[in-house]
Tab-separated table of C-alpha atoms in Angstrom:
chain	number	residue	atom	x	y	z
A	7	MET	CA	12.875	-15.423	-0.864
A	8	ALA	CA	16.202	-13.478	-0.233
A	9	SER	CA	15.645	-9.852	-0.023
A	10	LYS	CA	17.040	-7.279	-1.538
A	11	GLU	CA	16.426	-4.494	0.691
A	12	LYS	CA	18.515	-1.489	1.064
A	13	LEU	CA	18.754	1.152	4.083
A	14	LEU	CA	18.722	4.734	3.646
A	15	SER	CA	19.949	6.911	6.254
A	16	LEU	CA	17.861	10.000	7.241
A	17	GLN	CA	18.715	13.088	9.267
A	18	GLY	CA	18.565	12.557	13.219
A	19	GLY	CA	20.049	8.727	13.094
A	20	LEU	CA	16.558	7.436	11.368
A	21	THR	CA	16.440	4.722	8.476
A	22	LEU	CA	14.260	4.409	5.774
A	23	ALA	CA	14.168	0.681	4.170
A	24	TYR	CA	13.193	0.222	0.433
A	25	GLU	CA	13.455	-2.355	-2.230
A	26	GLU	CA	13.961	-1.760	-5.846
A	27	VAL	CA	13.955	-3.240	-9.455
A	28	GLY	CA	13.864	-2.367	-13.163
A	29	ASP	CA	16.037	0.282	-14.531
A	30	PRO	CA	17.637	2.840	-11.846
A	31	THR	CA	18.626	5.308	-14.511
A	32	ALA	CA	14.404	5.384	-16.158
A	33	THR	CA	12.567	8.971	-15.693
A	34	ASN	CA	9.451	6.795	-15.427
A	35	ILE	CA	9.086	5.789	-11.895
A	36	PHE	CA	6.543	3.537	-10.147
A	37	MET	CA	6.663	4.096	-6.545
A	38	PHE	CA	4.174	1.553	-4.771
A	39	PHE	CA	3.168	1.498	-0.881
A	40	HIS	CA	2.683	-1.924	1.131
A	41	GLY	CA	-0.054	-2.916	3.297
A	42	ILE	CA	-0.331	-4.349	6.572
A	43	PHE	CA	2.062	-7.100	7.066
A	44	SER	CA	3.498	-7.091	3.218
A	45	VAL	CA	6.748	-5.238	3.153
A	46	GLY	CA	9.039	-5.559	0.132
A	47	ILE	CA	8.332	-6.812	-3.318
A	48	ALA	CA	8.616	-9.352	-5.869
A	49	SER	CA	11.756	-9.932	-7.176
A	50	GLU	CA	10.361	-9.282	-10.929
A	51	LEU	CA	9.314	-6.240	-12.319
A	52	PRO	CA	5.510	-6.458	-13.829
A	53	SER	CA	6.181	-6.994	-17.817
A	54	ALA	CA	4.047	-3.977	-18.558
A	55	LEU	CA	6.629	-2.058	-16.479
A	56	GLU	CA	9.584	-3.466	-18.018
A	57	GLN	CA	8.449	-2.978	-21.574
A	58	ARG	CA	7.815	0.870	-20.687
A	59	ARG	CA	11.199	1.289	-18.974
A	60	PHE	CA	10.583	1.630	-15.221
A	61	HIS	CA	12.237	2.098	-12.260
A	62	PHE	CA	9.804	0.410	-9.532
A	63	ILE	CA	10.552	1.610	-5.649
A	64	ALA	CA	8.993	-0.002	-2.607
A	65	PRO	CA	9.518	1.738	0.611
A	66	THR	CA	8.768	0.447	3.694
A	67	LEU	CA	6.479	2.600	5.591
A	68	PRO	CA	7.376	3.834	8.689
A	69	GLY	CA	7.484	1.724	11.922
A	70	TRP	CA	7.627	-1.625	9.781
A	71	GLY	CA	10.327	-3.683	9.001
A	72	ASN	CA	13.682	-1.795	9.129
A	73	SER	CA	12.156	1.693	8.672
A	74	SER	CA	12.332	3.779	11.751
A	75	PRO	CA	9.111	4.707	13.487
A	76	VAL	CA	7.696	8.200	13.029
A	77	PRO	CA	9.886	10.651	15.205
A	78	PRO	CA	8.378	12.291	18.834
A	79	ASN	CA	6.534	15.404	17.885
A	80	THR	CA	6.290	14.798	14.363
A	81	SER	CA	3.062	14.117	12.149
A	82	TYR	CA	3.045	10.836	10.018
A	83	HIS	CA	2.049	13.094	6.877
A	84	GLU	CA	4.986	15.321	7.405
A	85	TYR	CA	7.592	12.730	8.219
A	86	LEU	CA	6.572	10.839	5.032
A	87	TYR	CA	7.157	13.799	2.947
A	88	GLN	CA	10.510	14.209	4.320
A	89	CYS	CA	11.676	10.800	3.903
A	90	ILE	CA	10.066	9.937	0.531
A	91	THR	CA	11.736	12.967	-1.007
A	92	ALA	CA	15.002	11.980	0.378
A	93	LEU	CA	14.608	8.781	-1.056
A	94	LEU	CA	13.788	10.255	-4.589
A	95	GLN	CA	16.413	12.854	-4.355
A	96	HIS	CA	18.693	9.735	-3.420
A	97	THR	CA	17.569	7.552	-6.253
A	98	HIS	CA	16.714	10.271	-8.704
A	99	PRO	CA	18.635	13.797	-8.068
A	100	ASP	CA	17.792	15.422	-11.047
A	101	MET	CA	13.826	15.878	-11.279
A	102	ALA	CA	13.789	17.073	-15.339
A	103	GLY	CA	11.809	14.723	-17.216
A	104	LEU	CA	10.555	12.562	-14.282
A	105	ARG	CA	7.328	11.203	-14.590
A	106	LEU	CA	6.360	9.429	-11.105
A	107	TYR	CA	3.357	6.937	-11.101
A	108	LEU	CA	1.879	6.281	-7.252
A	109	GLY	CA	0.237	3.374	-6.033
A	110	GLY	CA	-0.886	1.466	-3.064
A	111	GLY	CA	-2.544	-1.722	-1.618
A	112	SER	CA	-4.908	-1.902	1.366
A	113	PHE	CA	-3.532	0.503	4.025
A	114	GLY	CA	-0.525	1.470	1.484
A	115	THR	CA	-3.271	3.695	-0.089
A	116	ALA	CA	-3.319	5.658	2.855
A	117	PRO	CA	0.217	7.133	2.207
A	118	ALA	CA	-0.246	7.219	-1.369
A	119	GLN	CA	-3.065	9.559	-1.427
A	120	MET	CA	-1.030	11.987	1.135
A	121	LEU	CA	1.571	12.362	-1.306
A	122	TYR	CA	-0.562	12.690	-4.156
A	123	GLY	CA	-2.501	15.556	-2.304
A	124	ALA	CA	0.375	16.812	-0.799
A	125	PRO	CA	1.523	20.736	-1.011
A	126	TYR	CA	4.720	20.986	-3.600
A	127	ASP	CA	6.704	23.380	-1.325
A	128	LYS	CA	6.258	20.191	0.980
A	129	PHE	CA	6.860	17.376	-1.275
A	130	PRO	CA	8.372	18.917	-4.467
A	131	TYR	CA	8.278	15.286	-6.525
A	132	GLY	CA	4.357	16.085	-6.433
A	133	LYS	CA	4.550	18.115	-9.447
A	134	CYS	CA	6.314	14.774	-11.568
A	135	ILE	CA	2.972	12.680	-10.425
A	136	VAL	CA	1.387	11.329	-13.559
A	137	ALA	CA	-1.634	9.017	-12.275
A	138	MET	CA	-2.094	6.648	-9.382
A	139	LEU	CA	-3.431	3.176	-8.628
A	140	LEU	CA	-5.124	2.376	-5.619
A	141	LEU	CA	-5.976	-1.361	-4.642
A	142	ALA	CA	-8.860	-2.053	-1.924
A	143	PRO	CA	-8.551	1.634	-0.627
A	144	PHE	CA	-9.038	3.702	2.351
A	145	SER	CA	-10.675	6.826	2.415
A	146	PRO	CA	-9.418	9.729	4.968
A	147	PHE	CA	-11.552	9.137	7.813
A	148	HIS	CA	-11.387	12.803	8.585
A	149	CYS	CA	-13.694	13.699	5.028
A	150	HIS	CA	-15.586	10.523	5.052
A	151	LYS	CA	-17.948	10.690	7.886
A	152	GLU	CA	-19.351	7.559	7.120
A	153	TYR	CA	-16.664	5.192	6.816
A	154	ALA	CA	-17.214	2.915	8.953
A	155	LYS	CA	-20.676	2.076	7.421
A	156	ARG	CA	-19.489	-1.255	5.952
A	157	MET	CA	-16.897	-2.398	8.089
A	158	SER	CA	-16.357	-5.845	9.460
A	159	TRP	CA	-16.540	-6.260	13.297
A	160	ILE	CA	-12.799	-6.390	13.509
A	161	SER	CA	-12.050	-3.555	11.633
A	162	TRP	CA	-14.553	-1.330	13.116
A	163	ILE	CA	-13.016	-2.600	16.585
A	164	GLY	CA	-9.524	-2.144	15.160
A	165	VAL	CA	-9.310	0.902	13.123
A	166	GLY	CA	-13.253	2.320	13.254
A	167	PRO	CA	-14.677	4.408	15.758
A	168	PRO	CA	-13.511	2.396	19.251
A	169	SER	CA	-9.898	2.943	17.958
A	170	ARG	CA	-10.122	6.426	18.674
A	171	PHE	CA	-11.316	6.355	22.143
A	172	ILE	CA	-9.572	3.068	23.707
A	173	PRO	CA	-6.533	4.712	25.207
A	174	PHE	CA	-2.624	3.685	25.143
A	175	HIS	CA	-3.087	1.734	21.923
A	176	ILE	CA	-4.214	-1.100	24.123
A	177	LEU	CA	-5.995	-2.906	21.146
A	178	PRO	CA	-3.296	-2.850	18.708
A	179	ARG	CA	-1.022	-3.780	21.780
A	180	LEU	CA	-2.936	-6.718	22.242
A	181	GLY	CA	-2.986	-7.281	18.591
A	182	VAL	CA	1.035	-7.387	18.282
A	183	LEU	CA	0.997	-10.083	21.081
A	184	GLY	CA	-0.847	-12.351	19.301
A	185	MET	CA	0.601	-11.727	15.860
A	186	LYS	CA	4.283	-12.253	17.047
A	187	SER	CA	3.731	-15.836	18.074
A	188	LYS	CA	1.866	-16.044	14.576
A	189	ILE	CA	5.096	-14.925	12.467
A	190	LYS	CA	7.828	-15.306	14.924
A	191	THR	CA	9.893	-17.801	12.087
A	192	PRO	CA	9.396	-17.733	8.221
A	193	GLU	CA	7.484	-21.083	8.373
A	194	ALA	CA	5.145	-19.847	11.156
A	195	ALA	CA	4.386	-16.888	8.659
A	196	LYS	CA	3.778	-19.211	5.768
A	197	ALA	CA	1.074	-21.154	8.156
A	198	PHE	CA	-0.586	-17.739	8.892
A	199	ILE	CA	-0.736	-16.465	5.241
A	200	ASN	CA	-2.057	-20.119	4.387
A	201	ASP	CA	-4.702	-19.719	6.898
A	202	PHE	CA	-5.635	-16.053	6.658
A	203	VAL	CA	-5.724	-15.929	3.020
A	204	PHE	CA	-5.730	-19.190	0.829
A	205	LYS	CA	-8.250	-21.033	3.223
A	206	ASN	CA	-10.643	-18.289	3.147
A	207	MET	CA	-11.039	-17.902	-0.808
A	208	LYS	CA	-14.063	-17.640	-2.449
A	209	PRO	CA	-14.740	-19.675	-5.612
A	210	GLN	CA	-14.121	-17.324	-8.173
A	211	GLU	CA	-10.904	-15.974	-6.222
A	212	MET	CA	-9.704	-19.733	-6.171
A	213	GLU	CA	-10.089	-19.827	-9.583
A	214	ALA	CA	-7.985	-16.391	-10.378
A	215	PHE	CA	-5.699	-17.746	-7.803
A	216	LYS	CA	-5.015	-21.629	-9.945
A	217	ALA	CA	-4.916	-19.589	-13.067
A	218	TRP	CA	-2.517	-16.996	-11.701
A	219	LYS	CA	-0.403	-19.937	-9.901
A	220	GLU	CA	-0.246	-21.758	-13.477
A	221	ARG	CA	0.894	-18.487	-15.229
A	222	LYS	CA	3.985	-18.168	-12.646
A	223	LYS	CA	4.618	-21.756	-13.163
A	224	LEU	CA	4.817	-21.920	-9.194
A	225	ARG	CA	4.816	-25.605	-7.732
A	226	ASP	CA	2.934	-26.273	-4.295
A	227	GLY	CA	3.939	-24.335	-1.653
A	228	GLU	CA	5.608	-21.797	-3.647
A	229	GLU	CA	2.784	-19.113	-3.392
A	230	LEU	CA	3.548	-19.291	0.433
A	231	ASP	CA	7.217	-17.953	-0.493
A	232	PHE	CA	5.787	-15.610	-2.475
A	233	MET	CA	4.086	-13.767	0.431
A	234	ALA	CA	5.331	-14.878	3.837
A	235	ASP	CA	8.728	-13.371	3.544
A	236	GLY	CA	6.952	-9.969	3.916
A	237	VAL	CA	4.641	-11.050	6.832
A	238	TYR	CA	7.943	-12.300	8.800
A	239	ARG	CA	10.317	-9.377	8.151
A	240	SER	CA	7.201	-6.929	8.940
A	241	MET	CA	7.320	-6.867	12.499
A	242	GLN	CA	11.251	-8.391	13.049
A	243	LYS	CA	12.739	-4.698	14.512
A	244	THR	CA	9.502	-2.852	15.508
A	245	SER	CA	5.842	-3.236	15.939
A	246	GLU	CA	5.015	1.008	16.172
A	247	GLY	CA	3.518	0.753	12.385
A	248	PHE	CA	0.927	-2.133	13.280
A	249	ILE	CA	0.175	-0.220	16.605
A	250	THR	CA	-0.323	3.219	14.712
A	251	VAL	CA	-2.466	2.479	11.939
A	252	ALA	CA	-5.426	3.660	13.377
A	253	ASP	CA	-4.091	6.500	14.542
A	254	VAL	CA	-2.945	7.352	10.622
A	255	LEU	CA	-6.250	6.574	9.086
A	256	HIS	CA	-7.748	9.029	11.640
A	257	SER	CA	-4.969	11.805	11.238
A	258	SER	CA	-5.644	14.589	8.964
A	259	TRP	CA	-3.360	13.216	5.934
A	260	GLY	CA	-1.753	16.557	5.764
A	261	GLY	CA	-4.991	18.226	5.042
A	262	TYR	CA	-5.561	15.986	1.957
A	263	ASP	CA	-9.572	16.181	0.925
A	264	PRO	CA	-10.185	14.541	-2.625
A	265	GLY	CA	-13.257	16.500	-3.247
A	266	LYS	CA	-11.048	19.663	-2.831
A	267	LEU	CA	-8.453	18.967	-5.068
A	268	ASP	CA	-6.852	21.880	-7.169
A	269	ALA	CA	-6.267	21.303	-11.170
A	270	GLU	CA	-2.580	20.950	-10.294
A	271	HIS	CA	-3.142	17.960	-7.978
A	272	ALA	CA	-6.180	16.440	-9.682
A	273	LYS	CA	-4.389	13.548	-11.794
A	274	PRO	CA	-6.280	10.159	-13.162
A	275	VAL	CA	-6.210	7.845	-10.450
A	276	LEU	CA	-7.683	3.944	-11.352
A	277	LEU	CA	-9.222	2.529	-8.402
A	278	VAL	CA	-9.432	-1.280	-8.384
A	279	LEU	CA	-12.263	-2.506	-5.885
A	280	THR	CA	-13.142	-6.440	-5.297
A	281	LYS	CA	-16.643	-7.231	-5.381
A	282	GLU	CA	-16.742	-9.159	-1.729
A	283	ASP	CA	-14.468	-6.716	0.043
A	284	ARG	CA	-17.517	-4.620	1.073
A	285	GLU	CA	-15.740	-2.082	3.115
A	286	THR	CA	-12.705	-1.000	0.795
A	287	ARG	CA	-15.558	-1.272	-1.860
A	288	TRP	CA	-17.413	1.416	-0.319
A	289	MET	CA	-14.431	3.873	0.418
A	290	GLY	CA	-13.235	3.105	-2.872
A	291	GLU	CA	-16.576	4.155	-4.497
A	292	TRP	CA	-17.047	7.222	-2.349
A	293	LEU	CA	-13.260	8.180	-3.588
A	294	ALA	CA	-14.442	7.657	-6.896
A	295	GLY	CA	-17.163	10.204	-6.456
A	296	LYS	CA	-15.037	13.164	-4.954
A	297	ILE	CA	-11.746	12.561	-7.427
A	298	GLY	CA	-13.077	13.650	-10.797
A	299	ALA	CA	-10.103	12.420	-12.894
A	300	SER	CA	-10.998	8.667	-11.383
A	301	SER	CA	-12.037	5.345	-12.963
A	302	ILE	CA	-13.144	1.948	-11.208
A	303	ARG	CA	-12.029	-1.424	-12.141
A	304	TYR	CA	-13.885	-4.195	-10.099
A	305	GLU	CA	-12.799	-7.891	-9.692
A	306	GLY	CA	-13.722	-10.868	-7.746
A	307	GLY	CA	-13.067	-11.985	-4.552
A	308	GLY	CA	-12.060	-10.540	-1.524
A	309	HIS	CA	-9.552	-8.219	-0.034
A	310	VAL	CA	-6.514	-9.369	-1.689
A	311	GLY	CA	-8.632	-10.786	-4.910
A	312	SER	CA	-6.618	-8.507	-7.152
A	313	LEU	CA	-3.345	-10.044	-6.368
A	314	PHE	CA	-3.914	-12.537	-8.846
A	315	VAL	CA	-4.656	-10.213	-11.758
A	316	MET	CA	-2.002	-7.952	-11.218
A	317	ASP	CA	-0.686	-8.477	-14.919
A	318	SER	CA	-3.686	-7.491	-16.350
A	319	ILE	CA	-3.956	-4.688	-13.608
A	320	TRP	CA	-0.513	-3.169	-14.732
A	321	GLU	CA	-1.681	-3.594	-18.318
A	322	ASP	CA	-4.739	-1.591	-17.983
A	323	PHE	CA	-3.132	1.027	-15.866
A	324	MET	CA	-0.247	1.825	-18.327
A	325	ALA	CA	-2.423	1.741	-21.153
A	326	ARG	CA	-4.676	4.063	-19.710
A	327	TYR	CA	-2.189	6.545	-18.179
A	328	HIS	CA	1.400	5.985	-19.857
A	329	ASN	CA	2.225	7.369	-23.251
């Protein structure tokens, strides 16, 4: 799959990569943040957004793909405010009438929430936010003291309590060594996706996958192209995004506390949780108890179970929050 990536030059010689589809002149904007190893977007705008004339923007998060890592002596949330403001000023310099929808999947739900709760003097486009969509979300660990209660042992070691006390990013650096060998070529990335996602599907998830593949009219193997390109590109230039995942999740998130949002910031949120992903379901249900204007939608399958019913999720989200 050919990338339609664009590069935005930022102050200090930094770069923010992003992709976009849809109508760039539209006043409806959906900005979606990727998870780990899922840089980029599909080539087609979801029909629910196309029908409503949306501009869909997918930034590559700092330290992933061709986006520069967070500069020294700068917090993740401050840099996020700066680079996403610059991106929106570049694509939509006139804020008048803009309606901004935020979304994220897995790790990408952290930056989405940081912007959702950001002070307007730090992220002026926050005033334009209408609603937010979170798929398999992470909760802010600094607020959610029992965040690790239902983590798998891999997540517990990788981003849970041990990640805070083992120095020099030893664990993620070892992870980088292993991952680079698995995604060093496009074909290797396809094999990794096949082993990590498709071979581990539960029966209900497999049925959803087969139906999705039929709707998309994909031939055997094309589903790997759909996902592997972003995996391959995710660490081609830098590994800092992967190395600092635990740091981001354990950071202050700019002081964001979902239980203490003021009336201006408490915009509607749809949380999409998968029944067999115990850790993000736990964190998502905690978020739902804190954000008063939130709703939960449950899907079958594991961590990526919602991927295969995204057409329905997009339509549901738009029907709820776009008028």
